[in-house]
């Protein structure tokens, strides 16, 4: 019986990464949950688009600085927000960038 090909990633694992400063996100980080916690404005640049790539950014509640996610290609997919008493404000939403304004709260 021959060996069968196996995926290099186990789909039951959730990849996480704490980010406290601006960063360029790499294609091999697809599927990662990025937890953003910073005392300064941060920006993230996504890699060129490829079918099946996705990235999740979770912003720390009460973060008072601007967060920008941009890409060289257009971004597609939902912008999901969940909030209690606060409000999430999107100051700019273009085809290739999303800016959460300073003071947006979740």
PDB file of C-alpha atoms in Angstrom:
ATOM      1  CA  UNK A   1       0.000   0.000   0.000  1.00  0.00           C
ATOM      2  CA  UNK A   2       1.448   3.365  -1.018  1.00  0.00           C
ATOM      3  CA  UNK A   3       1.652   6.457   1.120  1.00  0.00           C
ATOM      4  CA  UNK A   4      -1.051   9.021   0.600  1.00  0.00           C
ATOM      5  CA  UNK A   5      -0.302  12.715   0.329  1.00  0.00           C
ATOM      6  CA  UNK A   6      -1.065  14.644   3.509  1.00  0.00           C
ATOM      7  CA  UNK A   7      -1.653  18.327   3.982  1.00  0.00           C
ATOM      8  CA  UNK A   8       1.132  20.192   5.780  1.00  0.00           C
ATOM      9  CA  UNK A   9      -1.449  21.907   7.994  1.00  0.00           C
ATOM     10  CA  UNK A  10      -3.936  20.272  10.312  1.00  0.00           C
ATOM     11  CA  UNK A  11      -7.268  21.994   9.710  1.00  0.00           C
ATOM     12  CA  UNK A  12      -8.226  21.665  13.381  1.00  0.00           C
ATOM     13  CA  UNK A  13      -5.435  24.027  14.453  1.00  0.00           C
ATOM     14  CA  UNK A  14      -6.001  27.772  14.538  1.00  0.00           C
ATOM     15  CA  UNK A  15      -2.887  29.783  13.757  1.00  0.00           C
ATOM     16  CA  UNK A  16      -2.610  32.962  15.818  1.00  0.00           C
ATOM     17  CA  UNK A  17      -0.229  35.881  15.874  1.00  0.00           C
ATOM     18  CA  UNK A  18      -0.130  38.867  18.267  1.00  0.00           C
ATOM     19  CA  UNK A  19       0.813  42.036  16.394  1.00  0.00           C
ATOM     20  CA  UNK A  20       1.889  45.205  18.193  1.00  0.00           C
ATOM     21  CA  UNK A  21       3.361  47.123  15.233  1.00  0.00           C
ATOM     22  CA  UNK A  22       2.913  47.564  11.475  1.00  0.00           C
ATOM     23  CA  UNK A  23       3.684  44.489   9.388  1.00  0.00           C
ATOM     24  CA  UNK A  24       3.732  43.012   5.910  1.00  0.00           C
ATOM     25  CA  UNK A  25       1.632  39.853   5.905  1.00  0.00           C
ATOM     26  CA  UNK A  26       3.025  36.914   3.907  1.00  0.00           C
ATOM     27  CA  UNK A  27       1.011  34.580   1.682  1.00  0.00           C
ATOM     28  CA  UNK A  28       1.942  31.546   3.814  1.00  0.00           C
ATOM     29  CA  UNK A  29       0.177  33.201   6.771  1.00  0.00           C
ATOM     30  CA  UNK A  30      -3.206  32.610   5.137  1.00  0.00           C
ATOM     31  CA  UNK A  31      -5.756  31.419   7.679  1.00  0.00           C
ATOM     32  CA  UNK A  32      -4.021  33.141  10.591  1.00  0.00           C
ATOM     33  CA  UNK A  33      -5.950  35.110  13.193  1.00  0.00           C
ATOM     34  CA  UNK A  34      -4.029  38.350  13.852  1.00  0.00           C
ATOM     35  CA  UNK A  35      -4.710  39.837  17.280  1.00  0.00           C
ATOM     36  CA  UNK A  36      -3.919  43.558  17.058  1.00  0.00           C
ATOM     37  CA  UNK A  37      -2.906  45.395  20.218  1.00  0.00           C
ATOM     38  CA  UNK A  38      -0.889  48.586  19.872  1.00  0.00           C
ATOM     39  CA  UNK A  39      -0.431  51.960  21.521  1.00  0.00           C
ATOM     40  CA  UNK A  40       0.387  53.514  18.108  1.00  0.00           C
ATOM     41  CA  UNK A  41      -1.310  53.567  14.706  1.00  0.00           C
ATOM     42  CA  UNK A  42      -0.596  50.404  12.731  1.00  0.00           C
ATOM     43  CA  UNK A  43      -0.897  49.360   9.111  1.00  0.00           C
ATOM     44  CA  UNK A  44      -0.852  45.951   7.495  1.00  0.00           C
ATOM     45  CA  UNK A  45      -0.087  45.162   3.882  1.00  0.00           C
ATOM     46  CA  UNK A  46      -1.538  41.944   2.493  1.00  0.00           C
ATOM     47  CA  UNK A  47       0.247  39.861  -0.169  1.00  0.00           C
ATOM     48  CA  UNK A  48      -0.974  39.687  -3.757  1.00  0.00           C
ATOM     49  CA  UNK A  49      -4.342  37.992  -3.942  1.00  0.00           C
ATOM     50  CA  UNK A  50      -4.589  34.272  -4.497  1.00  0.00           C
ATOM     51  CA  UNK A  51      -7.755  32.178  -4.534  1.00  0.00           C
ATOM     52  CA  UNK A  52      -8.399  30.711  -1.099  1.00  0.00           C
ATOM     53  CA  UNK A  53      -6.189  33.082   0.910  1.00  0.00           C
ATOM     54  CA  UNK A  54      -7.830  34.702   3.906  1.00  0.00           C
ATOM     55  CA  UNK A  55      -6.695  36.678   6.934  1.00  0.00           C
ATOM     56  CA  UNK A  56      -8.571  37.632  10.099  1.00  0.00           C
ATOM     57  CA  UNK A  57      -7.736  40.700  12.156  1.00  0.00           C
ATOM     58  CA  UNK A  58      -9.122  40.966  15.667  1.00  0.00           C
ATOM     59  CA  UNK A  59      -8.739  44.433  17.152  1.00  0.00           C
ATOM     60  CA  UNK A  60      -8.300  44.831  20.914  1.00  0.00           C
ATOM     61  CA  UNK A  61     -11.326  46.436  22.555  1.00  0.00           C
ATOM     62  CA  UNK A  62     -10.551  50.009  23.558  1.00  0.00           C
ATOM     63  CA  UNK A  63      -7.654  50.460  21.123  1.00  0.00           C
ATOM     64  CA  UNK A  64      -7.513  54.198  20.463  1.00  0.00           C
ATOM     65  CA  UNK A  65      -5.241  54.277  17.404  1.00  0.00           C
ATOM     66  CA  UNK A  66      -5.961  53.974  13.682  1.00  0.00           C
ATOM     67  CA  UNK A  67      -5.704  50.539  12.030  1.00  0.00           C
ATOM     68  CA  UNK A  68      -5.205  50.253   8.251  1.00  0.00           C
ATOM     69  CA  UNK A  69      -5.327  47.036   6.208  1.00  0.00           C
ATOM     70  CA  UNK A  70      -4.343  47.419   2.561  1.00  0.00           C
ATOM     71  CA  UNK A  71      -3.483  45.275  -0.443  1.00  0.00           C
ATOM     72  CA  UNK A  72      -2.116  45.794  -3.937  1.00  0.00           C
ATOM     73  CA  UNK A  73      -5.194  43.944  -5.272  1.00  0.00           C
ATOM     74  CA  UNK A  74      -8.865  44.423  -4.510  1.00  0.00           C
ATOM     75  CA  UNK A  75     -10.114  42.745  -1.342  1.00  0.00           C
ATOM     76  CA  UNK A  76     -13.300  40.687  -1.293  1.00  0.00           C
ATOM     77  CA  UNK A  77     -15.296  39.237   1.560  1.00  0.00           C
ATOM     78  CA  UNK A  78     -17.237  40.345   4.591  1.00  0.00           C
ATOM     79  CA  UNK A  79     -16.199  42.938   7.121  1.00  0.00           C
ATOM     80  CA  UNK A  80     -17.539  41.446  10.335  1.00  0.00           C
ATOM     81  CA  UNK A  81     -17.953  43.595  13.411  1.00  0.00           C
ATOM     82  CA  UNK A  82     -19.325  42.710  16.788  1.00  0.00           C
ATOM     83  CA  UNK A  83     -19.896  45.280  19.460  1.00  0.00           C
ATOM     84  CA  UNK A  84     -21.810  45.893  22.644  1.00  0.00           C
ATOM     85  CA  UNK A  85     -22.300  49.445  23.838  1.00  0.00           C
ATOM     86  CA  UNK A  86     -19.589  50.938  21.613  1.00  0.00           C
ATOM     87  CA  UNK A  87     -19.630  51.564  17.893  1.00  0.00           C
ATOM     88  CA  UNK A  88     -17.289  50.532  15.138  1.00  0.00           C
ATOM     89  CA  UNK A  89     -16.603  53.296  12.660  1.00  0.00           C
ATOM     90  CA  UNK A  90     -15.112  52.755   9.231  1.00  0.00           C
ATOM     91  CA  UNK A  91     -13.595  56.006   8.000  1.00  0.00           C
ATOM     92  CA  UNK A  92     -12.605  54.704   4.584  1.00  0.00           C
ATOM     93  CA  UNK A  93     -13.521  51.580   2.661  1.00  0.00           C
ATOM     94  CA  UNK A  94     -12.102  51.334  -0.837  1.00  0.00           C
ATOM     95  CA  UNK A  95     -11.453  48.337  -3.020  1.00  0.00           C
ATOM     96  CA  UNK A  96      -7.948  47.822  -1.671  1.00  0.00           C
ATOM     97  CA  UNK A  97      -7.925  49.273   1.844  1.00  0.00           C
ATOM     98  CA  UNK A  98      -9.921  49.414   5.053  1.00  0.00           C
ATOM     99  CA  UNK A  99      -9.209  52.079   7.659  1.00  0.00           C
ATOM    100  CA  UNK A 100     -10.586  51.884  11.174  1.00  0.00           C
ATOM    101  CA  UNK A 101     -10.368  55.411  12.516  1.00  0.00           C
ATOM    102  CA  UNK A 102      -8.624  56.334  15.736  1.00  0.00           C
ATOM    103  CA  UNK A 103     -11.018  55.835  18.627  1.00  0.00           C
ATOM    104  CA  UNK A 104     -13.170  53.201  16.909  1.00  0.00           C
ATOM    105  CA  UNK A 105     -14.258  50.796  19.578  1.00  0.00           C
ATOM    106  CA  UNK A 106     -15.642  47.324  19.547  1.00  0.00           C
TER     107      UNK A 106
END
